[in-house]
PDB file of C-alpha atoms in Angstrom:
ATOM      1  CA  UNK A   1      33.858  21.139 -33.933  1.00 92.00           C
ATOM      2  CA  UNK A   2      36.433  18.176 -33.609  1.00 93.00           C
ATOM      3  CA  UNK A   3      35.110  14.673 -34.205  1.00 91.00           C
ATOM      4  CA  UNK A   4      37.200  11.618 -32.979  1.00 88.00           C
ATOM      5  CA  UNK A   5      39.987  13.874 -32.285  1.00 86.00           C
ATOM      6  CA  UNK A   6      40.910  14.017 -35.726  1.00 85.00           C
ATOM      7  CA  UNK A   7      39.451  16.187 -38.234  1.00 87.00           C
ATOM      8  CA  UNK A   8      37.904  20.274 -37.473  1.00 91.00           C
ATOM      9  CA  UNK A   9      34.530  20.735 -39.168  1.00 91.00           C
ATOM     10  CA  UNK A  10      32.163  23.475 -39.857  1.00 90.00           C
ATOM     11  CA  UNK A  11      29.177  23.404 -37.657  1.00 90.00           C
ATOM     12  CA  UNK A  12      26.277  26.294 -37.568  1.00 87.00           C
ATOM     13  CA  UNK A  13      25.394  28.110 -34.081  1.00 87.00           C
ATOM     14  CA  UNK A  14      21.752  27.923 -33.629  1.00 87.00           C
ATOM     15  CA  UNK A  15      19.752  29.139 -30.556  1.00 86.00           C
ATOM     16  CA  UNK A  16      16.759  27.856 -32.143  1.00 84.00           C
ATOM     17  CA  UNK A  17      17.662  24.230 -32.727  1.00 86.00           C
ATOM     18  CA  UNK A  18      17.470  22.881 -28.956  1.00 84.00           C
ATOM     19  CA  UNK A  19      19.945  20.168 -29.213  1.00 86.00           C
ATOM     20  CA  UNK A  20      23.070  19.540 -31.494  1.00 90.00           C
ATOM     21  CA  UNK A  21      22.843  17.749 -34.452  1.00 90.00           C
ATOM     22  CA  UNK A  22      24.765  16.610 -37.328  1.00 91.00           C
ATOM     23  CA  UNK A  23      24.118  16.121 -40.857  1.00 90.00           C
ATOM     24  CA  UNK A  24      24.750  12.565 -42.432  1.00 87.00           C
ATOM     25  CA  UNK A  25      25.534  13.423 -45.837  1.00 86.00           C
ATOM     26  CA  UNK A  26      28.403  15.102 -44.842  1.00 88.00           C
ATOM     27  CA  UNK A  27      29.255  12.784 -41.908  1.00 88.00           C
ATOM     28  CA  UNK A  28      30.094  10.368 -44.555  1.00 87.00           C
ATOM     29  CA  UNK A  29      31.873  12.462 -46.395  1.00 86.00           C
ATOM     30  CA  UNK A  30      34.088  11.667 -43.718  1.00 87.00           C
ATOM     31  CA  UNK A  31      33.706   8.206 -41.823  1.00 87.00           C
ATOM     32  CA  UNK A  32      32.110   4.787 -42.316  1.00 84.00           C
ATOM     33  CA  UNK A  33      29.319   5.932 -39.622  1.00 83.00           C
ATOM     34  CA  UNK A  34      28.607   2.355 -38.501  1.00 80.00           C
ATOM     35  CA  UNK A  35      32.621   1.261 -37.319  1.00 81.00           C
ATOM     36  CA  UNK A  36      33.120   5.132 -36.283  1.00 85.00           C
ATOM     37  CA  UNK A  37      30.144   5.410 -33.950  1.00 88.00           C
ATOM     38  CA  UNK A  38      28.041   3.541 -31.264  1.00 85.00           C
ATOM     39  CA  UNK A  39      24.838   3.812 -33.562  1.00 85.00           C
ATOM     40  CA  UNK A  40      20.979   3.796 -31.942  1.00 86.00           C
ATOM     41  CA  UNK A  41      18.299   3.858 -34.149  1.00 74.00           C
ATOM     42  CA  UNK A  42      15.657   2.125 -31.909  1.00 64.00           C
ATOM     43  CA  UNK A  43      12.199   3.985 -31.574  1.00 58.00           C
ATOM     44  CA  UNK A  44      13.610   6.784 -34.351  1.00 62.00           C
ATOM     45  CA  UNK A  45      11.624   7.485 -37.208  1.00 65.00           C
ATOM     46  CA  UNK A  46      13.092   6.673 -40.169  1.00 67.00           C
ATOM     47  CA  UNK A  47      14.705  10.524 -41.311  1.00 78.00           C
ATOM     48  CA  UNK A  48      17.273  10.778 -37.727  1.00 84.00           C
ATOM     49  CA  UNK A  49      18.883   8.423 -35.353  1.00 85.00           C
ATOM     50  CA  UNK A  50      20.979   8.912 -32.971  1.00 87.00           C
ATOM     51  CA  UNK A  51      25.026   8.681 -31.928  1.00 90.00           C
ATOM     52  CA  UNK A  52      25.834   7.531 -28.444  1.00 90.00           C
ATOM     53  CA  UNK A  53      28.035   9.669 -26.567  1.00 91.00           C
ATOM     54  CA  UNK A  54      30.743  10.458 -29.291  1.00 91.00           C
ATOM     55  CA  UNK A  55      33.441  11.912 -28.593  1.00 92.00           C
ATOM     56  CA  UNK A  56      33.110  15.800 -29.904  1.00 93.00           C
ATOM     57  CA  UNK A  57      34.814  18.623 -28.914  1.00 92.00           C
ATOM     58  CA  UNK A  58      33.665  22.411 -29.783  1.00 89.00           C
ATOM     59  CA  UNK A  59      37.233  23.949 -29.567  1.00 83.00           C
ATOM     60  CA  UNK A  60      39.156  22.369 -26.908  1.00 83.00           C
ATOM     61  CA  UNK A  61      36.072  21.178 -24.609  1.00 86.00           C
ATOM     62  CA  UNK A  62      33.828  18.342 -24.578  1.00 88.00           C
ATOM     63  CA  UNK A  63      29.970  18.964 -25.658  1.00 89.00           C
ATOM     64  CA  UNK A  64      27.804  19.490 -23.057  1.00 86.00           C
ATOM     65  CA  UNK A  65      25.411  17.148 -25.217  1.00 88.00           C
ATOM     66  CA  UNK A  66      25.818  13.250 -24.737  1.00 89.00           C
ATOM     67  CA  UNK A  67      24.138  12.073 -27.657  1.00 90.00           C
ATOM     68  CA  UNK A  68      23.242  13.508 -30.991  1.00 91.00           C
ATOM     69  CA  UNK A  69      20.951  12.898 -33.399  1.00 89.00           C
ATOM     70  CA  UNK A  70      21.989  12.564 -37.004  1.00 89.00           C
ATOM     71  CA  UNK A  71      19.428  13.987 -39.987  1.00 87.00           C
ATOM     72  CA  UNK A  72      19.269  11.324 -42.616  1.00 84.00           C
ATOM     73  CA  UNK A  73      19.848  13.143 -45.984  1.00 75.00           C
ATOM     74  CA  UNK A  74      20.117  16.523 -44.851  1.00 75.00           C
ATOM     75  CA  UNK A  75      22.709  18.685 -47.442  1.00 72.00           C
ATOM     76  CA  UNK A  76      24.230  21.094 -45.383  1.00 75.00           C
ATOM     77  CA  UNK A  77      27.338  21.585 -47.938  1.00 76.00           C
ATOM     78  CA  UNK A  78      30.294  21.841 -46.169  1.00 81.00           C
ATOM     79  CA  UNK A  79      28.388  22.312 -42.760  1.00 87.00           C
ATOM     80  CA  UNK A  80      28.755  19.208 -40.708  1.00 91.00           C
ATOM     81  CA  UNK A  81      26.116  20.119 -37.819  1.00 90.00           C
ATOM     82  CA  UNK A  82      24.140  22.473 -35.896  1.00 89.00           C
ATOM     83  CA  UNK A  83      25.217  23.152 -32.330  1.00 90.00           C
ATOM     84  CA  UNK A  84      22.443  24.433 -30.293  1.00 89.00           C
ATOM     85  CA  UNK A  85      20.753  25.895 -27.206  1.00 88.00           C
ATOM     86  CA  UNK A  86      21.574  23.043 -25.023  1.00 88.00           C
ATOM     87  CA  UNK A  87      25.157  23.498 -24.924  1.00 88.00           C
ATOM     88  CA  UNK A  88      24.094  26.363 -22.942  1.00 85.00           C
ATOM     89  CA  UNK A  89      22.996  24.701 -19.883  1.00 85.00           C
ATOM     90  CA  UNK A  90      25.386  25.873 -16.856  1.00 85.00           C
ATOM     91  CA  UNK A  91      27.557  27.571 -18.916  1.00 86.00           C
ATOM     92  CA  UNK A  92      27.997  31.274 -19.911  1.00 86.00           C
ATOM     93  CA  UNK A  93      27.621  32.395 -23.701  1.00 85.00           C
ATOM     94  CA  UNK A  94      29.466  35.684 -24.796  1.00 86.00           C
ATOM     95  CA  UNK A  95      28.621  36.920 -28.296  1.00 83.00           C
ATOM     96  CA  UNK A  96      30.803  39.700 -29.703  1.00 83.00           C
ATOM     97  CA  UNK A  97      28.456  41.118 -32.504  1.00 79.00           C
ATOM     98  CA  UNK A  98      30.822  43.878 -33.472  1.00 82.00           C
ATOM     99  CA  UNK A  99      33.763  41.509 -33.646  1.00 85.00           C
ATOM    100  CA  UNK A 100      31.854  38.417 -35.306  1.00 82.00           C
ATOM    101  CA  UNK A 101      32.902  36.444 -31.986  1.00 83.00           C
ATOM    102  CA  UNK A 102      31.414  34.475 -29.715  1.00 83.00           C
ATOM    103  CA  UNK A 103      32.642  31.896 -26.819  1.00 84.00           C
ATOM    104  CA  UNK A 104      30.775  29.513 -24.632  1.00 86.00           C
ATOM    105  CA  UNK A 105      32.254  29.674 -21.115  1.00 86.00           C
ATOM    106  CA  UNK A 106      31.883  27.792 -17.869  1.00 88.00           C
ATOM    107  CA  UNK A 107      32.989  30.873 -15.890  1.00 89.00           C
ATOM    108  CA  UNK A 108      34.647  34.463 -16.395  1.00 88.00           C
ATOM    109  CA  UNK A 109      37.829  35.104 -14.801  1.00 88.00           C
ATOM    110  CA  UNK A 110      37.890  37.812 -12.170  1.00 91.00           C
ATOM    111  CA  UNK A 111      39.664  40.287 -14.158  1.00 91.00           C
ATOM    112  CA  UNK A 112      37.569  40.029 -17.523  1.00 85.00           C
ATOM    113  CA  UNK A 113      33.767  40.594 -15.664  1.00 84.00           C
ATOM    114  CA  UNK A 114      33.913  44.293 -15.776  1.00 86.00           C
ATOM    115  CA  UNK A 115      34.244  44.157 -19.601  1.00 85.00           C
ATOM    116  CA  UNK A 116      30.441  42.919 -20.894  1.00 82.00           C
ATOM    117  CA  UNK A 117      26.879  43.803 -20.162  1.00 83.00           C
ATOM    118  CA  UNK A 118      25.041  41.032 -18.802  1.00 83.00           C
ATOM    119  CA  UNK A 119      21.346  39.846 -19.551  1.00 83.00           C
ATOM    120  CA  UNK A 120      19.799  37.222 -17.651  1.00 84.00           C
ATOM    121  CA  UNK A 121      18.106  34.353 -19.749  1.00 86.00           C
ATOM    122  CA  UNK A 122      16.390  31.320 -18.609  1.00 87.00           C
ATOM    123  CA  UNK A 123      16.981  28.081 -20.688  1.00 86.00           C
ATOM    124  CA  UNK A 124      13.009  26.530 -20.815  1.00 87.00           C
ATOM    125  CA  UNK A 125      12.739  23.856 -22.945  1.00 87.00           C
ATOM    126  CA  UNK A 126      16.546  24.375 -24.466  1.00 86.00           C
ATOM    127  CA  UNK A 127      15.026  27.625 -25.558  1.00 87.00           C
ATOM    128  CA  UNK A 128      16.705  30.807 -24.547  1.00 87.00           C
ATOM    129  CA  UNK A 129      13.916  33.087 -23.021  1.00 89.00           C
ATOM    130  CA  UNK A 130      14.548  36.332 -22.054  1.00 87.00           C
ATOM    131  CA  UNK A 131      12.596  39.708 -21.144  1.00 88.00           C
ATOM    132  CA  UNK A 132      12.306  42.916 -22.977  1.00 85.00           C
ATOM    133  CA  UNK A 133      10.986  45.836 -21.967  1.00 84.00           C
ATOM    134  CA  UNK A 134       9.095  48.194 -24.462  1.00 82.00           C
ATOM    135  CA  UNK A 135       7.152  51.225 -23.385  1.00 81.00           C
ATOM    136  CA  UNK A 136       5.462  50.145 -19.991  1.00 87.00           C
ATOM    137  CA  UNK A 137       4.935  46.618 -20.833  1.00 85.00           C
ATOM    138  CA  UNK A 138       7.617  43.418 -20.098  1.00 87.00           C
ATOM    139  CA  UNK A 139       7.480  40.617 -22.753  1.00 86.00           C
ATOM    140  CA  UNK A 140       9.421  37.110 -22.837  1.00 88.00           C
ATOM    141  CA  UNK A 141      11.059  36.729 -26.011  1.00 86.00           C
ATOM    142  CA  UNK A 142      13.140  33.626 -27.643  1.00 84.00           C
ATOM    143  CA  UNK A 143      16.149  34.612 -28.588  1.00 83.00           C
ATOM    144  CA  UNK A 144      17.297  32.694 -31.684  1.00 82.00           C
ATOM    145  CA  UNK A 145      20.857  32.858 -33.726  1.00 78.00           C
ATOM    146  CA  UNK A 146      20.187  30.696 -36.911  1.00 68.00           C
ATOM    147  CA  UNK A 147      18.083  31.211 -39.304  1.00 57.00           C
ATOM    148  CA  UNK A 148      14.513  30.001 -40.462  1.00 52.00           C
ATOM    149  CA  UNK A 149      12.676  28.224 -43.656  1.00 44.00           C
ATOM    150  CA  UNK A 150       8.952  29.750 -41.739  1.00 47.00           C
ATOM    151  CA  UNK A 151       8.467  33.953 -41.130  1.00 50.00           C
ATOM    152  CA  UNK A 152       8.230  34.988 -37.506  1.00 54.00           C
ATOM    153  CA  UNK A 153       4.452  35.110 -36.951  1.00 58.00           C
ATOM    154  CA  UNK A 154       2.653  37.516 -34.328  1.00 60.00           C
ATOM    155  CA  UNK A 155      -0.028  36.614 -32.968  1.00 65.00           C
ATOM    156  CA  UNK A 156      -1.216  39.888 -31.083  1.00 72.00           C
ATOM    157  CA  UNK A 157      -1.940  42.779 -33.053  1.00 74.00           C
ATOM    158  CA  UNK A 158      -1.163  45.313 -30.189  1.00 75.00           C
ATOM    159  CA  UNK A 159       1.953  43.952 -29.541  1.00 70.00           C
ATOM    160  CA  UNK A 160       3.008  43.667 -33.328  1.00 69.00           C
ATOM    161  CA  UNK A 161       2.323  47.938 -33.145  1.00 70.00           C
ATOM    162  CA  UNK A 162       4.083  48.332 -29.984  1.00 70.00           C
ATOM    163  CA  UNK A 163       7.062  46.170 -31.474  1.00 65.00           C
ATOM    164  CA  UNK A 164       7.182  48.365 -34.869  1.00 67.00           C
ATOM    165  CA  UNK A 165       6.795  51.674 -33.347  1.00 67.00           C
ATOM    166  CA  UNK A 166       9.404  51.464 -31.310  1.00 60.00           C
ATOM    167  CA  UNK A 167      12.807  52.610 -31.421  1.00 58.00           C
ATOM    168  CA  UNK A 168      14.375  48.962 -30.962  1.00 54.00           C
ATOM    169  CA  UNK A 169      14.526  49.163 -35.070  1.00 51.00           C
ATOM    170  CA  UNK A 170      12.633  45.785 -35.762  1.00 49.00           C
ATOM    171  CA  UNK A 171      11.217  45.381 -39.144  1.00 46.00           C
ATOM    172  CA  UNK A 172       8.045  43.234 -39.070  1.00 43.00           C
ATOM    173  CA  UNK A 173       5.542  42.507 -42.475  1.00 41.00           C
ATOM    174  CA  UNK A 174       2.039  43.453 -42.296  1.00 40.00           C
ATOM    175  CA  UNK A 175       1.768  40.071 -43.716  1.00 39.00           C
ATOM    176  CA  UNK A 176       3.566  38.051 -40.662  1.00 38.00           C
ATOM    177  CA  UNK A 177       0.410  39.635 -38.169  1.00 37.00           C
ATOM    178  CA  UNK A 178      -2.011  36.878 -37.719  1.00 35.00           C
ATOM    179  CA  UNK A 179      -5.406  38.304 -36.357  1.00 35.00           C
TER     180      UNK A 179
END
């Protein structure tokens, strides 16, 4: 991402964080927050607050996000922020897995459609929800980049079975079933 037009930084792609975010340890690393920013910290708690419509760019376009919130003493190293699901909203997101690639679009020109598979999602909550099909049963799924500090927990027994027996390859603990 580009901050102030000046300076590229690192930021993590996360489906599962519903908003973007940055990190204020290594905001500062960088700029005097308080002359840099239009700072709001009225009815935060005291671990984020929030930027007022900086001016941030992921590659050459403005965020689809008007605020963000900043995490008080979060260490991301050289990370600056998360960018997440809402960046999605009216916008098309291409991810490359074979060619570690991915691009956030607002349309597809004519001559490139023919070259991707296409899933519908639906954006609920800045969550991306999509369906699956295993066996003869649909399921709605979140379908989350980042990573996690907490285990993926399943809650229905029959559907942890259906989920490990089947030829989609997912690898789920014993341990992660709760009854």
């Amino acid at each position: 991402i580009v901050i102030n037009d000046s300076i590229k930084h690192y930021a993590q792609f996360d489906l599962g964080a519903n908003t973007d975010m940055l990190y204020e340890s290594t905001l500062k690393e960088y700029y005097t927050i308080q002359n840099a920013f239009n700072v709001d910290t009225i009815g935060t708690e005291h671990y984020y607050y929030w930027l007022i419509d900086p001016n941030i760019k992921i590659g050459n376009k403005n965020t689809a996000v008007k605020d963000w919130i900043v995490l008080n003493d979060y260490d991301a190293d050289d990370v600056i922020g998360t960018i997440g699901a809402e960046e999605l909203k009216d916008r098309i997101l291409i991810i490359d897995y074979p060619n570690d690639r991915l691009a956030i679009l607002d349309s597809i020109p004519e001559e490139h459609r023919g070259q991707y598979e296409y899933l519908d999602f639906e954006l609920k909550n800045n969550k991306v929800i999509f369906q699956i099909q295993i066996g003869n049963n649909t399921y709605l799924v979140n379908f989350d980049t980042g990573s996690s500090i907490t285990p993926l927990f399943v809650s229905d027994p029959k559907f942890y079975h259906e989920i490990t027996n089947s030829k989609l390859g997912f690898r789920v603990s014993t341990s992660m079933v709760r009854p």
